[in-house]
């Protein structure tokens, strides 16, 4: 038995666009490991950093051009038939926009029913009891859900249904792609609190994909920061937030507005930013952050930085070369 | 006659105000399943904005904050209707009620300007950026095209953007850049009041910081009033001097930003502030149970009472009055009524 749940090994995903098939690497040589214990792993980054593409690759929606993903030692892109259903049972997903993940003309209960029947393979007479149980877990009830369409729910409620649906198969890992960014501030914690609760009570691990640093800090154990397809830094959340190593992580943490006026002075003093062109950075030689980085050296423009380990944190930056 | 009295009463409340909003009530008249319905989006809202300040308007989606901003700007086209109230703008010692003004285009851009939501998508896709600038300048200042173009170039450079962008079409610029262009346009004629509706929601944190910085720098330079609508309490904490908290179409609390965050008075504000996770603090946060009311059929009494853990009998029957607590602190809640 290996003690590794999920291993992402050097994956790259190339998208082609335009008439001449310009290539662009949405995810570029990314590696990460989730150990087999209840754990919340956050992938944070701005839009276009490749975090959603990474999530889709892990879910098996996209096939990477390079590298492989091992779930309990098995390459998920080679799974077929029964094995694929096993993988679906083990790994579930919650997406960003609850109104977009449900068909507006289909009753919400049907989604729960179909997952229970087709993926979890629960026998017909136990389905309803199972559904009732997962709905209770997220603070809803069967009467509230049965017979109703997505439009009859508020965004927060519908997102709870999405979480409940993911629970039906008794998964080991839930990939949650921006699950709270469509919700109001006071509702966000109610959803992320559920994740915390399920980690402790149901021993489920989460991969929490977000651009919201405050909820990331609040729930996660480990964080990976993505920038232009790279993971530039990854480590235990306390270490990354208190002592960010990569210049990009530093800028990101200084830029994020904090809901506390005491931070204002610090926030206002943070470095002024220059505007730059994003597309170039994907194609740039050397470090993709070099053109914005205040600490850029000659080497940064010429060679892709290697990953260095500093005090338990992996950072992809030449500054930390020994 | 009655209206004049109202104006005087509001004007007396606080001096050095630039905008006084009194008893503002408005909403949307719509048809649902061939029945008329009225969405009570803004109900009896009162507040004021001072010279040289950033006033935030905060609240959750559907609380009426964007509708309020549209009414403030006088952009009232059906189905949006205004039922009563005044929006008094002070310009050069004169007072104007924006809602009774016939030709609002004369004050738009020049004295009061509006940065709409999704501002990155409001530029005309088949016009170059420079044409947007020239048109705006020539509507308000009597100059020829060359002169206007020259002004636009100088102005764009003065705010730190490259003058090259004037020759670009909107699609050639990134979202953050387009947002900056719209903000630049809105501030060009040095308006006394700038209304910004979620100016940074669709952009990344790093870009967001740049856009907010630009808005703040401009506000400091012009010493005017920026009214910033955003649901992001982080942005509110970083940028504003005072905040108006809205809930279900009502202004529930108004006060200095520090006071709102450190000592929230209204139960809704309390719940909202307590629900926000902060970096460096992993203690359990509680969200707010329930959901906001349907504004077609809002609950009687205080609109927050169904979700309020302090709700009393009177809260279910009567609307709470606005109570002044200390200097410049207002709360609309029965808990603070002395009896």
Tab-separated table of C-alpha atoms in Angstrom, chain A residues 58-321:
chain	number	residue	atom	x	y	z
A	58	UNK	CA	-7.075	15.631	-12.549
A	59	UNK	CA	-10.757	14.884	-13.118
A	60	UNK	CA	-9.891	13.248	-16.409
A	61	UNK	CA	-11.735	15.802	-18.565
A	62	UNK	CA	-8.578	16.911	-20.340
A	63	UNK	CA	-5.722	14.630	-21.281
A	64	UNK	CA	-2.311	16.137	-20.703
A	65	UNK	CA	0.261	16.111	-23.520
A	66	UNK	CA	3.078	15.272	-21.129
A	67	UNK	CA	3.234	13.641	-17.753
A	68	UNK	CA	0.813	11.401	-15.908
A	69	UNK	CA	-1.591	11.425	-13.006
A	70	UNK	CA	-1.602	8.527	-10.628
A	71	UNK	CA	-4.541	7.978	-8.318
A	72	UNK	CA	-3.682	5.262	-5.825
A	73	UNK	CA	-0.902	4.290	-8.209
A	74	UNK	CA	-3.117	3.981	-11.299
A	75	UNK	CA	-2.899	6.293	-14.300
A	76	UNK	CA	-6.336	7.894	-14.439
A	77	UNK	CA	-6.228	8.627	-18.147
A	78	UNK	CA	-5.943	4.914	-18.916
A	79	UNK	CA	-8.930	3.782	-16.874
A	80	UNK	CA	-11.821	2.079	-18.655
A	81	UNK	CA	-15.223	0.610	-17.833
A	82	UNK	CA	-15.598	-0.512	-14.237
A	83	UNK	CA	-12.323	1.123	-13.257
A	84	UNK	CA	-13.491	4.450	-14.548
A	85	UNK	CA	-16.645	4.227	-12.459
A	86	UNK	CA	-14.484	3.322	-9.479
A	87	UNK	CA	-12.464	6.475	-10.103
A	88	UNK	CA	-15.649	8.569	-10.431
A	89	UNK	CA	-16.789	7.165	-7.120
A	90	UNK	CA	-13.549	7.973	-5.412
A	91	UNK	CA	-13.036	11.448	-6.878
A	92	UNK	CA	-15.930	13.880	-7.112
A	93	UNK	CA	-16.194	17.503	-8.181
A	94	UNK	CA	-17.966	20.708	-7.178
A	95	UNK	CA	-17.919	23.544	-9.684
A	96	UNK	CA	-18.017	27.298	-9.601
A	97	UNK	CA	-21.429	28.361	-10.843
A	98	UNK	CA	-24.225	26.274	-9.343
A	99	UNK	CA	-26.762	27.624	-11.835
A	100	UNK	CA	-24.560	26.467	-14.697
A	101	UNK	CA	-23.896	23.008	-13.308
A	102	UNK	CA	-27.594	22.142	-13.146
A	103	UNK	CA	-29.815	21.928	-16.208
A	104	UNK	CA	-32.569	24.483	-15.547
A	105	UNK	CA	-35.237	22.196	-17.003
A	106	UNK	CA	-34.332	19.207	-14.887
A	107	UNK	CA	-35.370	18.688	-11.304
A	108	UNK	CA	-32.542	18.967	-8.824
A	109	UNK	CA	-33.472	15.666	-7.192
A	110	UNK	CA	-32.839	13.824	-10.466
A	111	UNK	CA	-29.164	14.748	-10.309
A	112	UNK	CA	-28.856	13.261	-6.871
A	113	UNK	CA	-30.785	10.190	-7.976
A	114	UNK	CA	-28.664	9.615	-11.070
A	115	UNK	CA	-25.399	9.911	-9.195
A	116	UNK	CA	-26.696	7.463	-6.585
A	117	UNK	CA	-27.879	4.959	-9.195
A	118	UNK	CA	-25.226	5.185	-11.899
A	119	UNK	CA	-22.052	6.075	-10.081
A	120	UNK	CA	-22.535	5.037	-6.483
A	121	UNK	CA	-24.540	1.948	-7.618
A	122	UNK	CA	-26.832	2.128	-4.640
A	123	UNK	CA	-29.774	-0.276	-4.858
A	124	UNK	CA	-33.125	1.289	-5.758
A	125	UNK	CA	-34.800	0.988	-2.347
A	126	UNK	CA	-31.888	2.596	-0.482
A	127	UNK	CA	-31.407	5.565	-2.765
A	128	UNK	CA	-33.837	7.912	-1.060
A	129	UNK	CA	-32.439	7.236	2.401
A	130	UNK	CA	-28.948	7.913	1.095
A	131	UNK	CA	-29.996	11.146	-0.522
A	132	UNK	CA	-31.736	12.262	2.622
A	133	UNK	CA	-28.604	11.586	4.624
A	134	UNK	CA	-26.293	13.640	2.387
A	135	UNK	CA	-28.783	16.484	2.212
A	136	UNK	CA	-28.936	16.562	5.999
A	137	UNK	CA	-25.157	16.752	6.064
A	138	UNK	CA	-25.240	20.011	4.123
A	139	UNK	CA	-28.122	21.470	6.095
A	140	UNK	CA	-30.956	20.768	3.660
A	141	UNK	CA	-33.845	18.320	3.735
A	142	UNK	CA	-35.519	15.978	1.285
A	143	UNK	CA	-38.813	17.898	1.364
A	144	UNK	CA	-36.962	21.079	0.475
A	145	UNK	CA	-35.344	19.547	-2.576
A	146	UNK	CA	-37.818	17.054	-4.017
A	147	UNK	CA	-39.842	18.215	-6.991
A	148	UNK	CA	-38.047	21.513	-7.329
A	149	UNK	CA	-36.114	23.063	-10.205
A	150	UNK	CA	-32.732	24.832	-9.926
A	151	UNK	CA	-34.332	28.264	-10.340
A	152	UNK	CA	-36.289	27.751	-7.134
A	153	UNK	CA	-33.111	27.675	-5.068
A	154	UNK	CA	-30.826	30.475	-4.002
A	155	UNK	CA	-27.194	30.283	-5.098
A	156	UNK	CA	-26.054	29.202	-1.665
A	157	UNK	CA	-28.630	26.427	-1.406
A	158	UNK	CA	-27.870	25.133	-4.870
A	159	UNK	CA	-24.175	25.021	-4.085
A	160	UNK	CA	-25.046	22.949	-1.005
A	161	UNK	CA	-26.936	20.561	-3.265
A	162	UNK	CA	-23.814	20.303	-5.452
A	163	UNK	CA	-21.777	19.414	-2.394
A	164	UNK	CA	-24.420	16.891	-1.283
A	165	UNK	CA	-24.391	15.288	-4.718
A	166	UNK	CA	-20.629	14.883	-4.532
A	167	UNK	CA	-21.004	13.157	-1.152
A	168	UNK	CA	-23.360	10.430	-2.381
A	169	UNK	CA	-20.577	8.251	-3.756
A	170	UNK	CA	-18.670	8.483	-0.448
A	171	UNK	CA	-15.635	9.912	-2.223
A	172	UNK	CA	-12.109	10.016	-0.914
A	173	UNK	CA	-11.258	13.239	-2.729
A	174	UNK	CA	-13.377	16.181	-3.817
A	175	UNK	CA	-12.050	18.645	-6.355
A	176	UNK	CA	-13.774	21.965	-5.677
A	177	UNK	CA	-13.172	24.502	-8.423
A	178	UNK	CA	-13.941	28.014	-7.149
A	179	UNK	CA	-16.943	26.701	-5.190
A	180	UNK	CA	-17.620	29.956	-3.357
A	181	UNK	CA	-16.659	32.718	-5.736
A	182	UNK	CA	-20.252	33.182	-6.936
A	183	UNK	CA	-21.611	33.414	-3.412
A	184	UNK	CA	-22.041	36.313	-1.052
A	185	UNK	CA	-19.480	36.872	1.640
A	186	UNK	CA	-21.667	35.737	4.517
A	187	UNK	CA	-22.490	32.478	2.707
A	188	UNK	CA	-18.937	31.636	1.703
A	189	UNK	CA	-17.868	30.454	5.110
A	190	UNK	CA	-20.936	28.251	5.406
A	191	UNK	CA	-19.723	26.265	2.374
A	192	UNK	CA	-16.040	26.152	3.308
A	193	UNK	CA	-16.998	25.203	6.871
A	194	UNK	CA	-18.668	22.139	5.351
A	195	UNK	CA	-15.353	21.165	3.754
A	196	UNK	CA	-13.606	21.445	7.099
A	197	UNK	CA	-16.311	19.392	8.738
A	198	UNK	CA	-16.169	16.646	6.097
A	199	UNK	CA	-12.416	16.493	6.338
A	200	UNK	CA	-12.662	15.833	10.064
A	201	UNK	CA	-15.800	13.659	10.201
A	202	UNK	CA	-15.844	11.828	6.874
A	203	UNK	CA	-12.080	11.797	6.253
A	204	UNK	CA	-12.488	13.333	2.817
A	205	UNK	CA	-9.608	15.225	1.236
A	206	UNK	CA	-10.242	18.343	-0.768
A	207	UNK	CA	-8.456	20.056	-3.551
A	208	UNK	CA	-9.721	23.596	-3.157
A	209	UNK	CA	-9.143	25.746	-6.204
A	210	UNK	CA	-9.607	29.441	-5.625
A	211	UNK	CA	-8.386	32.946	-6.135
A	212	UNK	CA	-9.671	34.023	-2.731
A	213	UNK	CA	-6.720	34.012	-0.377
A	214	UNK	CA	-8.627	34.594	2.836
A	215	UNK	CA	-10.802	31.483	2.554
A	216	UNK	CA	-7.720	29.595	1.305
A	217	UNK	CA	-5.872	30.458	4.476
A	218	UNK	CA	-8.919	29.738	6.579
A	219	UNK	CA	-9.452	26.128	5.523
A	220	UNK	CA	-6.327	24.704	3.949
A	221	UNK	CA	-3.367	22.737	5.233
A	222	UNK	CA	-1.194	23.106	2.194
A	223	UNK	CA	-1.170	25.622	-0.648
A	224	UNK	CA	0.238	25.761	-4.153
A	225	UNK	CA	0.457	29.143	-5.878
A	226	UNK	CA	0.059	29.055	-9.655
A	227	UNK	CA	1.250	31.635	-12.123
A	228	UNK	CA	1.004	31.355	-15.912
A	229	UNK	CA	0.820	27.575	-15.864
A	230	UNK	CA	3.521	27.039	-13.271
A	231	UNK	CA	3.318	26.231	-9.626
A	232	UNK	CA	5.728	28.881	-8.411
A	233	UNK	CA	5.556	27.984	-4.760
A	234	UNK	CA	4.022	25.237	-2.652
A	235	UNK	CA	4.180	24.494	1.018
A	236	UNK	CA	2.299	24.349	4.306
A	237	UNK	CA	-0.189	27.215	4.387
A	238	UNK	CA	1.196	28.854	7.534
A	239	UNK	CA	4.680	29.034	6.078
A	240	UNK	CA	3.614	30.349	2.686
A	241	UNK	CA	1.394	33.050	4.178
A	242	UNK	CA	3.749	34.240	6.891
A	243	UNK	CA	6.932	34.043	4.854
A	244	UNK	CA	6.216	34.004	1.129
A	245	UNK	CA	9.367	33.190	-0.804
A	246	UNK	CA	8.528	33.714	-4.442
A	247	UNK	CA	8.342	37.376	-5.499
A	248	UNK	CA	4.974	36.675	-7.128
A	249	UNK	CA	3.514	35.215	-3.953
A	250	UNK	CA	4.783	38.269	-2.125
A	251	UNK	CA	3.046	40.643	-4.556
A	252	UNK	CA	-0.132	38.569	-4.478
A	253	UNK	CA	-0.317	38.643	-0.702
A	254	UNK	CA	0.355	42.362	-0.590
A	255	UNK	CA	-2.265	43.082	-3.258
A	256	UNK	CA	-5.120	41.130	-1.743
A	257	UNK	CA	-7.529	43.418	0.091
A	258	UNK	CA	-8.108	42.230	3.647
A	259	UNK	CA	-11.430	42.755	5.417
A	260	UNK	CA	-9.710	44.598	8.227
A	261	UNK	CA	-8.951	48.337	8.167
A	262	UNK	CA	-5.770	47.719	10.177
A	263	UNK	CA	-4.168	46.358	7.020
A	264	UNK	CA	-4.842	49.524	5.092
A	265	UNK	CA	-1.494	51.239	5.681
A	266	UNK	CA	0.408	48.153	4.643
A	267	UNK	CA	-1.779	47.671	1.617
A	268	UNK	CA	-1.443	51.263	0.464
A	269	UNK	CA	2.316	51.201	0.829
A	270	UNK	CA	2.771	48.027	-1.212
A	271	UNK	CA	4.794	48.347	-4.378
A	272	UNK	CA	3.257	50.150	-7.308
A	273	UNK	CA	2.543	47.847	-10.186
A	274	UNK	CA	3.442	48.267	-13.760
A	275	UNK	CA	1.079	47.151	-16.456
A	276	UNK	CA	2.442	44.473	-18.721
A	277	UNK	CA	1.273	42.221	-21.463
A	278	UNK	CA	0.121	38.830	-20.270
A	279	UNK	CA	0.330	36.839	-23.492
A	280	UNK	CA	4.051	37.418	-23.777
A	281	UNK	CA	4.610	35.886	-20.385
A	282	UNK	CA	3.255	32.512	-21.404
A	283	UNK	CA	5.758	32.327	-24.219
A	284	UNK	CA	8.650	33.997	-22.485
A	285	UNK	CA	11.979	32.307	-22.169
A	286	UNK	CA	13.305	31.995	-18.687
A	287	UNK	CA	11.031	32.880	-15.777
A	288	UNK	CA	7.503	33.931	-16.743
A	289	UNK	CA	7.390	36.400	-13.902
A	290	UNK	CA	10.735	38.026	-14.711
A	291	UNK	CA	9.314	41.004	-16.634
A	292	UNK	CA	7.317	42.076	-13.574
A	293	UNK	CA	9.622	40.889	-10.851
A	294	UNK	CA	11.400	43.544	-8.777
A	295	UNK	CA	14.253	41.115	-8.062
A	296	UNK	CA	14.817	39.863	-11.605
A	297	UNK	CA	18.385	39.031	-12.511
A	298	UNK	CA	19.948	38.405	-15.920
A	299	UNK	CA	19.627	34.679	-15.422
A	300	UNK	CA	15.878	34.959	-14.879
A	301	UNK	CA	15.337	36.099	-18.452
A	302	UNK	CA	17.397	33.285	-19.894
A	303	UNK	CA	16.769	30.103	-17.966
A	304	UNK	CA	13.635	28.528	-16.603
A	305	UNK	CA	14.009	28.477	-12.824
A	306	UNK	CA	14.365	25.158	-11.060
A	307	UNK	CA	12.453	24.200	-7.965
A	308	UNK	CA	14.336	24.720	-4.712
A	309	UNK	CA	13.264	23.524	-1.306
A	310	UNK	CA	13.554	26.108	1.436
A	311	UNK	CA	12.413	25.151	4.894
A	312	UNK	CA	9.767	22.705	3.672
A	313	UNK	CA	8.443	25.020	0.974
A	314	UNK	CA	9.066	24.344	-2.714
A	315	UNK	CA	9.768	27.515	-4.657
A	316	UNK	CA	10.467	27.912	-8.354
A	317	UNK	CA	12.774	30.903	-8.308
A	318	UNK	CA	16.458	31.528	-8.969
A	319	UNK	CA	16.747	33.696	-5.871
A	320	UNK	CA	16.885	30.558	-3.780
A	321	UNK	CA	19.652	28.808	-5.701
